[in-house]
Short mmCIF file of C-alpha atoms and ligand atoms in Angstrom, two decimals:
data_model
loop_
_atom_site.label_atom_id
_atom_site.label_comp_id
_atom_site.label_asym_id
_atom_site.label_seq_id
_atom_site.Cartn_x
_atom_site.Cartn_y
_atom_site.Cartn_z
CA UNK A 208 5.20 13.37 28.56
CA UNK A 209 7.51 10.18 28.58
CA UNK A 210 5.25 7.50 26.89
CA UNK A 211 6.09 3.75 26.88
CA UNK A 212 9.94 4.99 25.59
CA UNK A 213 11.58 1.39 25.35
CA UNK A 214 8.28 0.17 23.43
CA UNK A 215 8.58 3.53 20.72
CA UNK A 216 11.43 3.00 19.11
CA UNK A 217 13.50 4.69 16.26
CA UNK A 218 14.93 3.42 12.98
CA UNK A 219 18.56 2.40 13.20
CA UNK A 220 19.62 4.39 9.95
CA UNK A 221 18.18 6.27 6.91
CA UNK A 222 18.28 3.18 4.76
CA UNK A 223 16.49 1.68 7.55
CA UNK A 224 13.78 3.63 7.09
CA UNK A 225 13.86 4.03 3.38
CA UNK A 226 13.08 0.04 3.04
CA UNK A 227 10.52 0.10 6.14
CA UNK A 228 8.96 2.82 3.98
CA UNK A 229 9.67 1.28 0.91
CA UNK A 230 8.15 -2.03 2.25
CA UNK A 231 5.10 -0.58 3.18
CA UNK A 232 4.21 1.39 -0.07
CA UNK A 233 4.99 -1.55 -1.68
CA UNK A 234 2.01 -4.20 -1.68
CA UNK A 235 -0.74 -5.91 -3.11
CA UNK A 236 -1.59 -2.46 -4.21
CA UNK A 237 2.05 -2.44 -6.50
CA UNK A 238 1.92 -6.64 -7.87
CA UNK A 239 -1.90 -7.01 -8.09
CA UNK A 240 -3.91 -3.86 -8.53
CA UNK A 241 -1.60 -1.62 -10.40
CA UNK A 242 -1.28 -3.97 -13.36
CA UNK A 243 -4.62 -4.82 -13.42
CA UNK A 244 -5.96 -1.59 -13.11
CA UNK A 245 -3.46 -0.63 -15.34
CA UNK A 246 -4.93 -3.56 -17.78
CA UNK A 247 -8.50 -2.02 -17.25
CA UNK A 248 -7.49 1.54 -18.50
CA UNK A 249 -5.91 1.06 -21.57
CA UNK A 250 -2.22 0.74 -20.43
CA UNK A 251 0.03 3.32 -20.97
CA UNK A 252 -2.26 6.25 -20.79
CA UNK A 253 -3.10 5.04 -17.00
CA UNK A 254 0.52 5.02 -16.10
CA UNK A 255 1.27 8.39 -17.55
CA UNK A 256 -1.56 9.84 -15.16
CA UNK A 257 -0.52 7.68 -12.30
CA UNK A 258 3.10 9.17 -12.53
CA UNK A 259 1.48 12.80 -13.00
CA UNK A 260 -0.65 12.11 -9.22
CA UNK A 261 2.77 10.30 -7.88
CA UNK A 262 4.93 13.44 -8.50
CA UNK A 263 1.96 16.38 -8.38
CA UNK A 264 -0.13 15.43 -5.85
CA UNK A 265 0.98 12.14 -3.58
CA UNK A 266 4.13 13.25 -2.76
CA UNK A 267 3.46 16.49 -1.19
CA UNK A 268 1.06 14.69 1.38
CA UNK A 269 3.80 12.28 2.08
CA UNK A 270 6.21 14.73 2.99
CA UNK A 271 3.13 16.27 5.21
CA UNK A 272 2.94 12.67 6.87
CA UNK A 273 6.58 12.55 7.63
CA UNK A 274 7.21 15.87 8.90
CA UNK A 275 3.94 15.76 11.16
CA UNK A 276 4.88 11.80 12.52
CA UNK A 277 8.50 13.35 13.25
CA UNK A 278 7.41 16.50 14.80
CA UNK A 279 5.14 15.21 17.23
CA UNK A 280 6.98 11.68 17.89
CA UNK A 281 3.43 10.41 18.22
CA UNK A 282 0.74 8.22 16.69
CA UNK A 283 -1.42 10.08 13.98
CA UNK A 284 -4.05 10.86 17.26
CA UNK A 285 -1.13 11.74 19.22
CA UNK A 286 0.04 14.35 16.64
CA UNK A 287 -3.38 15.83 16.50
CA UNK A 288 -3.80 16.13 19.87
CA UNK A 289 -0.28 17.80 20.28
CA UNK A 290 -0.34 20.09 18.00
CA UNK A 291 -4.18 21.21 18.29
CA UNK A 292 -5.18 20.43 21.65
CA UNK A 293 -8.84 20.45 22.56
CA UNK A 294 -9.87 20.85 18.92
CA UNK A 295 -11.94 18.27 16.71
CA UNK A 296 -8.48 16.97 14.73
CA UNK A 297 -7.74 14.37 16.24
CA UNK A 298 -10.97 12.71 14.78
CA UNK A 299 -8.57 12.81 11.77
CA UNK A 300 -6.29 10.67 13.66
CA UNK A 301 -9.01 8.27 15.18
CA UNK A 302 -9.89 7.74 11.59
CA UNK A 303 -6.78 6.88 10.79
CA UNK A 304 -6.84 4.48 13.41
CA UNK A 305 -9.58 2.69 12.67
CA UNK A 306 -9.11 2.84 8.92
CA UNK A 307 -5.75 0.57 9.83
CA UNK A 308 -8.08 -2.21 11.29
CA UNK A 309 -10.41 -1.90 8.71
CA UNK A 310 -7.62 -1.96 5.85
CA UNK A 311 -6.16 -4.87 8.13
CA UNK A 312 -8.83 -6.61 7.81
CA UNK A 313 -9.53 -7.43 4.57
CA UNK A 314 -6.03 -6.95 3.83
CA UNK A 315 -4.73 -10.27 5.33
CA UNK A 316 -7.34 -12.08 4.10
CA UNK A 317 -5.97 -11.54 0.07
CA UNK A 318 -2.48 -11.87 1.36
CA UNK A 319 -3.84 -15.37 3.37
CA UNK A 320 -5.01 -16.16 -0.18
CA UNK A 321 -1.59 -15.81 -1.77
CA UNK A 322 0.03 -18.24 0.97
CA UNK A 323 -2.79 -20.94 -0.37
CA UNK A 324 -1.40 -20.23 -3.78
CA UNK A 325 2.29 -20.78 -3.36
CA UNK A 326 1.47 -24.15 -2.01
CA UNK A 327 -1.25 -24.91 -4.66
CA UNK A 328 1.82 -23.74 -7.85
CA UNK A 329 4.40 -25.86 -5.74
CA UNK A 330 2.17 -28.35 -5.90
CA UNK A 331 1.40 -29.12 -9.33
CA UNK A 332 -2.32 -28.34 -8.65
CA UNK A 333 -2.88 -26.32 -11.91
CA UNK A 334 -0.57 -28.47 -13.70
CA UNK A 335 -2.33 -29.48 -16.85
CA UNK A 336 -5.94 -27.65 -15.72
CA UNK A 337 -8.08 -26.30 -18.88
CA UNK A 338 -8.71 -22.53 -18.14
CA UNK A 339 -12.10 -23.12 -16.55
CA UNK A 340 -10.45 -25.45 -14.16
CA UNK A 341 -8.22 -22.68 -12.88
CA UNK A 342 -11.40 -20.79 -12.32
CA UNK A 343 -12.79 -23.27 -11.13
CA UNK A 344 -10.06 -23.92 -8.56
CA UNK A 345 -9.67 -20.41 -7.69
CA UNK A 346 -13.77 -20.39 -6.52
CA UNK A 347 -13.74 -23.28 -4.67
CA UNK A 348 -10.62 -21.83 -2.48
CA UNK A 349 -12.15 -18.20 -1.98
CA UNK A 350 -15.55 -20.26 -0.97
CA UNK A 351 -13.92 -22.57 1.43
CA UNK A 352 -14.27 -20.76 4.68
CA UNK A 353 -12.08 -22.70 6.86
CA UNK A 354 -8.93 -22.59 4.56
CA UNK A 355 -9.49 -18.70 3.99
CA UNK A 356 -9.63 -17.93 7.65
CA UNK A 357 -6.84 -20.54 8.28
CA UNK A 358 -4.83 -18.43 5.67
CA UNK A 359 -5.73 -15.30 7.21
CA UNK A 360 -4.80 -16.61 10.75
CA UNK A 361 -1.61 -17.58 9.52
CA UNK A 362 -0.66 -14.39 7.90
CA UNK A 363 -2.32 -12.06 10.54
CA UNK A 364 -0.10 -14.40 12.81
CA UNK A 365 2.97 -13.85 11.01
CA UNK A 366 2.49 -9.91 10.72
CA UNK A 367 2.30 -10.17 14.84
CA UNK A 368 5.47 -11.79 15.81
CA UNK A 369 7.31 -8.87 13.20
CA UNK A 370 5.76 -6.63 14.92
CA UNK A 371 6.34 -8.02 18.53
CA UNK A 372 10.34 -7.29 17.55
CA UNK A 373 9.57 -3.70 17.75
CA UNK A 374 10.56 -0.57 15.31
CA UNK A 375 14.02 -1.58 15.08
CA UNK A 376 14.50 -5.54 15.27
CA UNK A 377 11.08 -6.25 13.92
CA UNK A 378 10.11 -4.06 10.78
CA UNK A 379 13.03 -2.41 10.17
CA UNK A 380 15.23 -5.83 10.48
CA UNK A 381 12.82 -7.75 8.25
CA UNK A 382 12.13 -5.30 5.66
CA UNK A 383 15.74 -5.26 5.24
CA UNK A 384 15.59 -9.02 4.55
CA UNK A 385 12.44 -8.98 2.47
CA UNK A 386 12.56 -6.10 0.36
CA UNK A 387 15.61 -7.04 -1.67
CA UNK A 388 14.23 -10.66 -1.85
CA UNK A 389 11.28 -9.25 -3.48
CA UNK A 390 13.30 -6.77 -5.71
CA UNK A 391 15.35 -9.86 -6.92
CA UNK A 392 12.59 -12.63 -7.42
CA UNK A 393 10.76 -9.72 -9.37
CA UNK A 394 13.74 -9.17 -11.81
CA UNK A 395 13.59 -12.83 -12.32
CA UNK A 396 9.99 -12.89 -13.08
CA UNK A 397 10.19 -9.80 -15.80
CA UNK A 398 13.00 -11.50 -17.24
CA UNK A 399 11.09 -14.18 -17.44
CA UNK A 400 8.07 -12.60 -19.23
CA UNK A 401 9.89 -10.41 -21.28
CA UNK A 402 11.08 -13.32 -23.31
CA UNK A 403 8.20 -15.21 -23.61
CA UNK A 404 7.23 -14.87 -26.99
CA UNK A 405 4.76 -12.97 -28.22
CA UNK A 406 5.75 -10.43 -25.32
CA UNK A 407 6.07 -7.32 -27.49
CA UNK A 408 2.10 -6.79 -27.84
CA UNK A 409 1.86 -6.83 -24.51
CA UNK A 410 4.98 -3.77 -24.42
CA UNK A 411 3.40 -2.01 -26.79
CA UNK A 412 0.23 -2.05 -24.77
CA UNK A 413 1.82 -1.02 -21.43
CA UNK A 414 3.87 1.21 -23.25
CA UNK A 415 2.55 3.16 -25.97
CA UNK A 416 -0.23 5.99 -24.80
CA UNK A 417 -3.57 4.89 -26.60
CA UNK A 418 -6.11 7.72 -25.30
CA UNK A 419 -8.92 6.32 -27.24
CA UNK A 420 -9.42 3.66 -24.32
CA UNK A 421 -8.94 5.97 -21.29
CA UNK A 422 -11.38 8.01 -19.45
CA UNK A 423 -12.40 10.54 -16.96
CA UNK A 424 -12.73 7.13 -14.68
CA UNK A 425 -8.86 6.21 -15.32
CA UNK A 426 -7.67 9.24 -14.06
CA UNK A 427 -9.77 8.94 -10.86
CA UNK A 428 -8.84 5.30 -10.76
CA UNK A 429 -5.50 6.27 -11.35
CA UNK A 430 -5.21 8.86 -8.32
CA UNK A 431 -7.05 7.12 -6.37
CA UNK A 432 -4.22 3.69 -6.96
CA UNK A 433 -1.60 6.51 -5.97
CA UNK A 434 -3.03 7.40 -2.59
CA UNK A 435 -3.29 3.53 -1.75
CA UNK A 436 -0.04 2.66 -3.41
CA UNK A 437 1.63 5.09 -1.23
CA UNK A 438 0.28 4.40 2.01
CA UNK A 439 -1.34 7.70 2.23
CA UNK A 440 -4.24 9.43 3.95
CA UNK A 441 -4.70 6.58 7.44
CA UNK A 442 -1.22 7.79 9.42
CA UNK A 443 1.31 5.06 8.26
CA UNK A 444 3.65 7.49 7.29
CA UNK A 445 2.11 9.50 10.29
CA UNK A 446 3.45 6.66 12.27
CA UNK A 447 6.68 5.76 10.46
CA UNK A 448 7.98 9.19 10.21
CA UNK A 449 7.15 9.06 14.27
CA UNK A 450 10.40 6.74 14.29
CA UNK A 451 12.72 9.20 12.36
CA UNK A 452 15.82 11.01 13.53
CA UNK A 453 15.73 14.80 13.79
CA UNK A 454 19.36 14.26 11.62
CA UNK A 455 17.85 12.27 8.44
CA UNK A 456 16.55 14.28 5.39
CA UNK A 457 12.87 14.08 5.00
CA UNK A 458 12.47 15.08 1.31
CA UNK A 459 15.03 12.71 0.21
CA UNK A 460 13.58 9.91 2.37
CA UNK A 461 10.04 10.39 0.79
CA UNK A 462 11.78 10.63 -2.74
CA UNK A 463 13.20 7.43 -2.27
CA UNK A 464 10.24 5.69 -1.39
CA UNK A 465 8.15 7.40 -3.62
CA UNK A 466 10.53 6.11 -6.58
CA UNK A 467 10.57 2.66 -5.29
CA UNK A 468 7.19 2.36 -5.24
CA UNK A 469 6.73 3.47 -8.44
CA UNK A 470 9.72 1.57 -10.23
CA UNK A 471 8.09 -1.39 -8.02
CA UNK A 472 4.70 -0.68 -9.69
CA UNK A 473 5.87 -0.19 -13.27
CA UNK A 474 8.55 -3.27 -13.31
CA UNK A 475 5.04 -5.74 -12.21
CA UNK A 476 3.59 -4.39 -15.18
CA UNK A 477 6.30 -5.71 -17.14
CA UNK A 478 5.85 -9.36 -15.24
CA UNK A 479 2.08 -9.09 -16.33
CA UNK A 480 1.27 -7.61 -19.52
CA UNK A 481 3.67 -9.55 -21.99
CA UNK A 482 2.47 -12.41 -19.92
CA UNK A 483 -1.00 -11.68 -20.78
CA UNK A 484 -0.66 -10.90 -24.59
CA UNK A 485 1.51 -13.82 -24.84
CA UNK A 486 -1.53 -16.40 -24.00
CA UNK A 487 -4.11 -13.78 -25.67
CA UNK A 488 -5.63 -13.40 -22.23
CA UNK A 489 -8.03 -10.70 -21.23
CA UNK A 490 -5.86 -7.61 -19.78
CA UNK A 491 -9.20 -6.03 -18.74
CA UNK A 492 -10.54 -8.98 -16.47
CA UNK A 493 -9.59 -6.76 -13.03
CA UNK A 494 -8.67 -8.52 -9.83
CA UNK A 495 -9.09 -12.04 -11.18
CA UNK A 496 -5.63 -11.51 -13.66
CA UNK A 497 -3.75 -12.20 -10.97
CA UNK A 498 -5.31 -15.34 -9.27
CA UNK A 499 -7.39 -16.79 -12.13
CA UNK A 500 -5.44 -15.35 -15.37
CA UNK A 501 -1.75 -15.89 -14.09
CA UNK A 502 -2.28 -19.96 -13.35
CA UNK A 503 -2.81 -20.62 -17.31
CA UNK A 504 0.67 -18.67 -17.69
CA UNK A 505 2.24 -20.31 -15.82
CA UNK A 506 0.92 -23.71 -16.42
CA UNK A 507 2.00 -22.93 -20.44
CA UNK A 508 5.80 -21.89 -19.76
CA UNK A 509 8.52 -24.02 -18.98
CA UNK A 510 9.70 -23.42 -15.60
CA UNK A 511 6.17 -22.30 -15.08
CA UNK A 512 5.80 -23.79 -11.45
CA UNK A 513 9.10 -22.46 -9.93
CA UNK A 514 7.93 -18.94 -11.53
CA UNK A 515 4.40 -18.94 -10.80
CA UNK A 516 5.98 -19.86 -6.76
CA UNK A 517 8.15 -17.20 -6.91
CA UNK A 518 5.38 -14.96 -8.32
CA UNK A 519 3.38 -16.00 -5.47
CA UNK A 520 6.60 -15.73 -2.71
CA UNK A 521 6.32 -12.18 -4.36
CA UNK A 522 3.42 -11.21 -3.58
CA UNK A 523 3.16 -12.82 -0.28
CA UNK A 524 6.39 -10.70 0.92
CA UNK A 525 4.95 -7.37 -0.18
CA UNK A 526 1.80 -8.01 1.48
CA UNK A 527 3.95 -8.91 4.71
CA UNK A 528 5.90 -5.38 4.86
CA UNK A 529 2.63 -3.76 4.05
CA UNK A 530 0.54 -5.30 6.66
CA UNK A 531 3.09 -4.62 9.53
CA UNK A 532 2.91 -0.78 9.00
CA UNK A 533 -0.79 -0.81 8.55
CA UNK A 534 -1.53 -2.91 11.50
CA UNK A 535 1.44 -0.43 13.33
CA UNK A 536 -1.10 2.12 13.03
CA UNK A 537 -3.01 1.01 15.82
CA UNK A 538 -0.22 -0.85 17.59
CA UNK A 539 1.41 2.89 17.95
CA UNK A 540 -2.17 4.54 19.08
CA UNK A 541 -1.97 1.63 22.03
CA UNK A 542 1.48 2.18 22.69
CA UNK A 543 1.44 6.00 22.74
CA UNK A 544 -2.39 6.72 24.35
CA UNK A 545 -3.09 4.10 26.70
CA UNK A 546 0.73 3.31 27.33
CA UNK A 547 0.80 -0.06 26.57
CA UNK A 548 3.68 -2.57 26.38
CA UNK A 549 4.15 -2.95 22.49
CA UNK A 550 3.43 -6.94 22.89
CA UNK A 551 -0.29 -6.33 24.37
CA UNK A 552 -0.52 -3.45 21.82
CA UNK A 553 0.11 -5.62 19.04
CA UNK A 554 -1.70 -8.44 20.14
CA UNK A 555 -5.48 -6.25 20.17
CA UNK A 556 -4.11 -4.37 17.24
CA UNK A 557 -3.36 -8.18 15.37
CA UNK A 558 -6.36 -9.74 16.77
CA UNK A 559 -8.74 -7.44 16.67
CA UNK A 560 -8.11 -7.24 12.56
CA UNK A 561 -7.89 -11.15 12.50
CA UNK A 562 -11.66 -11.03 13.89
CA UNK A 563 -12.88 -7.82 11.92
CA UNK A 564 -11.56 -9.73 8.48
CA UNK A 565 -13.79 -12.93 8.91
CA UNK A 566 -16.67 -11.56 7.18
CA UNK A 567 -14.12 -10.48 4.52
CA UNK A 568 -12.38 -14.56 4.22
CA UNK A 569 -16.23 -15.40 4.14
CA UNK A 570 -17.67 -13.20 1.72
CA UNK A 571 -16.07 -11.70 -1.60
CA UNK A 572 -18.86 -8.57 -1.57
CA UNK A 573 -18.21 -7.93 2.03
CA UNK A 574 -14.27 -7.23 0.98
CA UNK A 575 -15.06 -5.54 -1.71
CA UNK A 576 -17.08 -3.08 0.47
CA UNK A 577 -14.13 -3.18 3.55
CA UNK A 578 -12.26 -2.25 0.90
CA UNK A 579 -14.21 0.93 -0.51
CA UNK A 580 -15.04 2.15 2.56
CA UNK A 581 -11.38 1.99 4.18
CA UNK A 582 -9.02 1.46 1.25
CA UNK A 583 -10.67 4.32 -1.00
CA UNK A 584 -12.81 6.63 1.06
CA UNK A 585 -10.92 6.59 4.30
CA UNK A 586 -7.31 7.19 2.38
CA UNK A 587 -8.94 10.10 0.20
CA UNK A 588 -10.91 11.56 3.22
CA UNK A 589 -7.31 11.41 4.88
CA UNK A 590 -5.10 12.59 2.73
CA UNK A 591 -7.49 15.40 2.26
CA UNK A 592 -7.95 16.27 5.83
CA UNK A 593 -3.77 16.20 6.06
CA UNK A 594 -3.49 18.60 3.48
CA UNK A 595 -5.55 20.89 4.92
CA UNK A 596 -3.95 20.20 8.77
CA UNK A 597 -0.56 21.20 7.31
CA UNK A 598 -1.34 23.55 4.91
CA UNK A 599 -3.67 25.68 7.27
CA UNK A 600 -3.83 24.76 10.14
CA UNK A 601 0.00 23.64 11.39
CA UNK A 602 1.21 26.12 8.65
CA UNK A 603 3.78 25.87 6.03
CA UNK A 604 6.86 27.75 8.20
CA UNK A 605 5.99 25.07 10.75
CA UNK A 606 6.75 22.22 8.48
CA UNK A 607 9.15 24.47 7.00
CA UNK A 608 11.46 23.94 10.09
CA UNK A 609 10.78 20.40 10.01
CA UNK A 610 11.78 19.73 6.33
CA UNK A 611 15.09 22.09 7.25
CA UNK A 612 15.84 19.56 10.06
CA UNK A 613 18.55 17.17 8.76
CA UNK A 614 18.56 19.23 5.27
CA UNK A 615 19.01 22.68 6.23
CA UNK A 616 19.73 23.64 2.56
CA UNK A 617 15.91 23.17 2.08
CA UNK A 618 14.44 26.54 0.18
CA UNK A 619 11.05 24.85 -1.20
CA UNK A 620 9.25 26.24 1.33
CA UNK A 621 7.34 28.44 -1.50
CA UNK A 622 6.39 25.39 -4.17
CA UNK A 623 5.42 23.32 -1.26
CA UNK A 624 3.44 25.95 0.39
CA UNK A 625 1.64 25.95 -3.18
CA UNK A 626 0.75 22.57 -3.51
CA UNK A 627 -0.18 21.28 0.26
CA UNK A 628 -2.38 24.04 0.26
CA UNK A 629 -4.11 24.19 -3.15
CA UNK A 630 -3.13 21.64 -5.55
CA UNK A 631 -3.26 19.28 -3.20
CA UNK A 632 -6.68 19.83 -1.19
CA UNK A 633 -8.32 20.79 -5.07
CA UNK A 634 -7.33 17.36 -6.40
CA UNK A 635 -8.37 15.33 -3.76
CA UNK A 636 -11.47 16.94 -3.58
CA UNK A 637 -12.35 16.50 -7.10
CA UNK A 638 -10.84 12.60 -6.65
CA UNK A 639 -13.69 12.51 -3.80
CA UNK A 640 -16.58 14.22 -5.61
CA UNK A 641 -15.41 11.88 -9.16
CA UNK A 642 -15.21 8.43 -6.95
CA UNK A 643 -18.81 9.29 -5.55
CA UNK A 644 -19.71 10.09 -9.43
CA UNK A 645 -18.09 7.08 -11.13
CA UNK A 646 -17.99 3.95 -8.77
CA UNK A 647 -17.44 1.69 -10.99
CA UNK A 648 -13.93 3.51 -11.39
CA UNK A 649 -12.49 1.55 -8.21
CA UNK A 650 -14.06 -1.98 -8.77
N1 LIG B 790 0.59 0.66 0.05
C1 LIG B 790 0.08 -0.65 0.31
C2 LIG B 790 -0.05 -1.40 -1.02
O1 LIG B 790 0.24 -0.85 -2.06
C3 LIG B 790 -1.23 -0.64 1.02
C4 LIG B 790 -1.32 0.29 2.18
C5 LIG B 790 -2.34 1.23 2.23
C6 LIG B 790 -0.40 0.22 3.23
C7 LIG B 790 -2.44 2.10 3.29
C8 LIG B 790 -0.49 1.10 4.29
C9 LIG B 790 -1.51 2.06 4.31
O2 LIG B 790 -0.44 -2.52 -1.05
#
């Protein structure tokens, strides 16, 4: 079946895919919720288990993403349907599908919120604000409805005409661009807070294990960050392995973005806790360190505007590569199923998020809820039900073949036989039975 093959596409090179991939995992989920969760859950101990699910548990599903996406050539409901025809799978892959416009959603509206505060740092607006202004100014942007969804319009916007450029001079073209931006404005901003002083507290808290202060909840939390961080469990690396050659090496294509992730996630640690121990601010307050706690760090430190920009730049480009491969989801589902050209695709893909996330730009609860039914459930329920696809269902010689494909020296068949089909699916079932136990773990 010849689908729409102009409007597919495939990545140019391995490296283009490594930053596409790379650009993806990294997000809001690296800058903003890894340091504050990490912040919540008493620092180091959190990152040790985070690293554990990375390596133990995340990885093997991405390589199940990959292999399937390349395989098939297909969106996630195209790979269900190919390689189980007439069976209830590709509900796995309609989830998927949706779960992109719901993570869309609500997604763009947080990013919109970061293009509102690179204009209000470049601006001088928190110049000289007491702390309770900065809340203060931070509650009367996330309640002003029209600027939200303006921001969110803009962004949403933004992601469209990337993704209008297709596979090759769209995503993989701009990630190229923005992902070493991001890697160098973030080396900036560590350097920056490393040498603020005061900054060793801060180390020591990210840094040295204190067990006393971690829980049952921060490994769940911390698994369940993993899943996200990686773009696992809704078909973005479904989708994005779709676009590989049969000649690149799939293990050392998910290593790499894996690693960058992670390096990604650990180095905005170092921009946030020194900065937090510095100015003896709360490393526990959750979401609000980044928009409500960072302001009064920046306001303190010379150079504080041009960093707190660039903090915000930061942010906003991680959120950009992100959003393109979640909203990609869908775009692919048009493109592939109801053979669509990839500009009406992406238009009801774009849209259709744009008007899903107003309740989220209009209400804080309503994200919050978006957000734990697609960006927690959805990913765990997905990740689970790929685990089992692969590990029973497509079986492990099957994605044996595919993992030999471009790296024919591949003998792991046996270890990753072990792990997609019991580690994996007993870990993310216990994630899924703790996150209905302990909700408070994700908030
Ligand atoms: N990994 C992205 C982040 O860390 C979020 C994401 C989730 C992207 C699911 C794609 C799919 O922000």
């Amino acid at each position: 079946m010849s689908v729409n093959a102009g409007d597919r596409g495939v990545w140019s090179s391995k490296l283009g895919f490594i930053l596409a991939g790379a650009g993806s995992a990294v997000g809001l989920g690296n800058i903003w919720r890894f340091p504050t969760t990490t912040g919540k859950y008493g620092g180091a101990a959190f990152v040790l288990v985070y690293l554990l699910s990375v390596g133990l548990i995340c990885l093997a599903v991405m390589l199940a993403e990959l292999s399937l996406g390349r395989n098939v050539q297909r969106n996630p409901v195209g790979v269900y349907k190919g390689l189980a025809p007439g069976t209830p799978w590709k509900w796995l892959g309609i989830l998927g599908v949706i779960t992109g416009w719901g993570i869309s959603s609500f997604y763009s509206v947080i990013a919109g919120w970061t293009l509102g505060y690179i204009y209000k740092t470049a601006s001088g607006q928190f110049t000289g604000q007491s702390p309770e202004g900065i809340a203060q100014i931070f509650n009367s942007f996330v309640s002003n409805p029209v600027l939200v969804i303006a921001c969110h319009a803009i962004f949403m916007f933004i992601t469209m005409l990337i993704l209008f450029g297709g596979v090759k001079s769209g995503i993989e073209k701009w990630s190229k661009i923005l992902m070493p931006l991001l890697i160098v404005i973030l080396i900036l901003v560590v350097a920056r807070a490393l040498t603020l002083p005061g900054a060793e507290k801060g180390l020591e808290f990210y840094l040295k294990p204190d067990f006393s202060k971690f829980s049952g909840e921060g490994v769940v939390a911390a698994m369940g960050q993993a899943f996200f961080s990686l773009s696992l469990g809704m078909g973005t690396m479904i989708t994005y392995g779709s676009y590989l050659s049969k000649k690149d090496n799939l293990v050392s294509s998910a290593v790499w973005v894996a690693s960058l992730d992670t390096t990604i996630a650990i180095m905005a640690g170092f921009a946030i806790m020194p900065a937090i121990y510095a100015f003896d601010l709360d490393p526990t307050s959750g979401p609000g360190l980044i928009f409500v706690v960072l302001p009064n760090v920046f306001n303190a430190i010379p150079g504080g505007a041009l960093f707190g920009t660039g903090f915000f730049v930061l942010l906003a480009i991680a959120a950009v590569t992100s959003l393109i491969s979640i909203v990609e989801v869908p775009a692919a589902y048009f493109i592939d199923e109801m053979r669509m050209p990839r500009k009406k695709a992406v238009m009801i893909a774009g849209v259709g998020a744009f008007i899903a996330g107003i309740p989220a730009a209009v209400s804080l609860q309503f994200l919050g809820l978006m957000d734990t039914i697609f960006g927690q459930y959805s990913l765990i329920i997905g990740s689970l039900g790929v685990a089992v696809f692969v590990g029973w269902k497509w079986g492990i010689s099957k994605i044996n073949a595919e993992l030999q494909e471009g790296n024919p020296n591949f003998s792991g068949q046996k270890i990753y036989g072990f792990f997609i089909r019991f580690v994996t699916p007993i870990a993310v079932t216990a994630l899924l039975v703790c996150r209905i136990l302990f909700p408070d773990a994700f908030n």
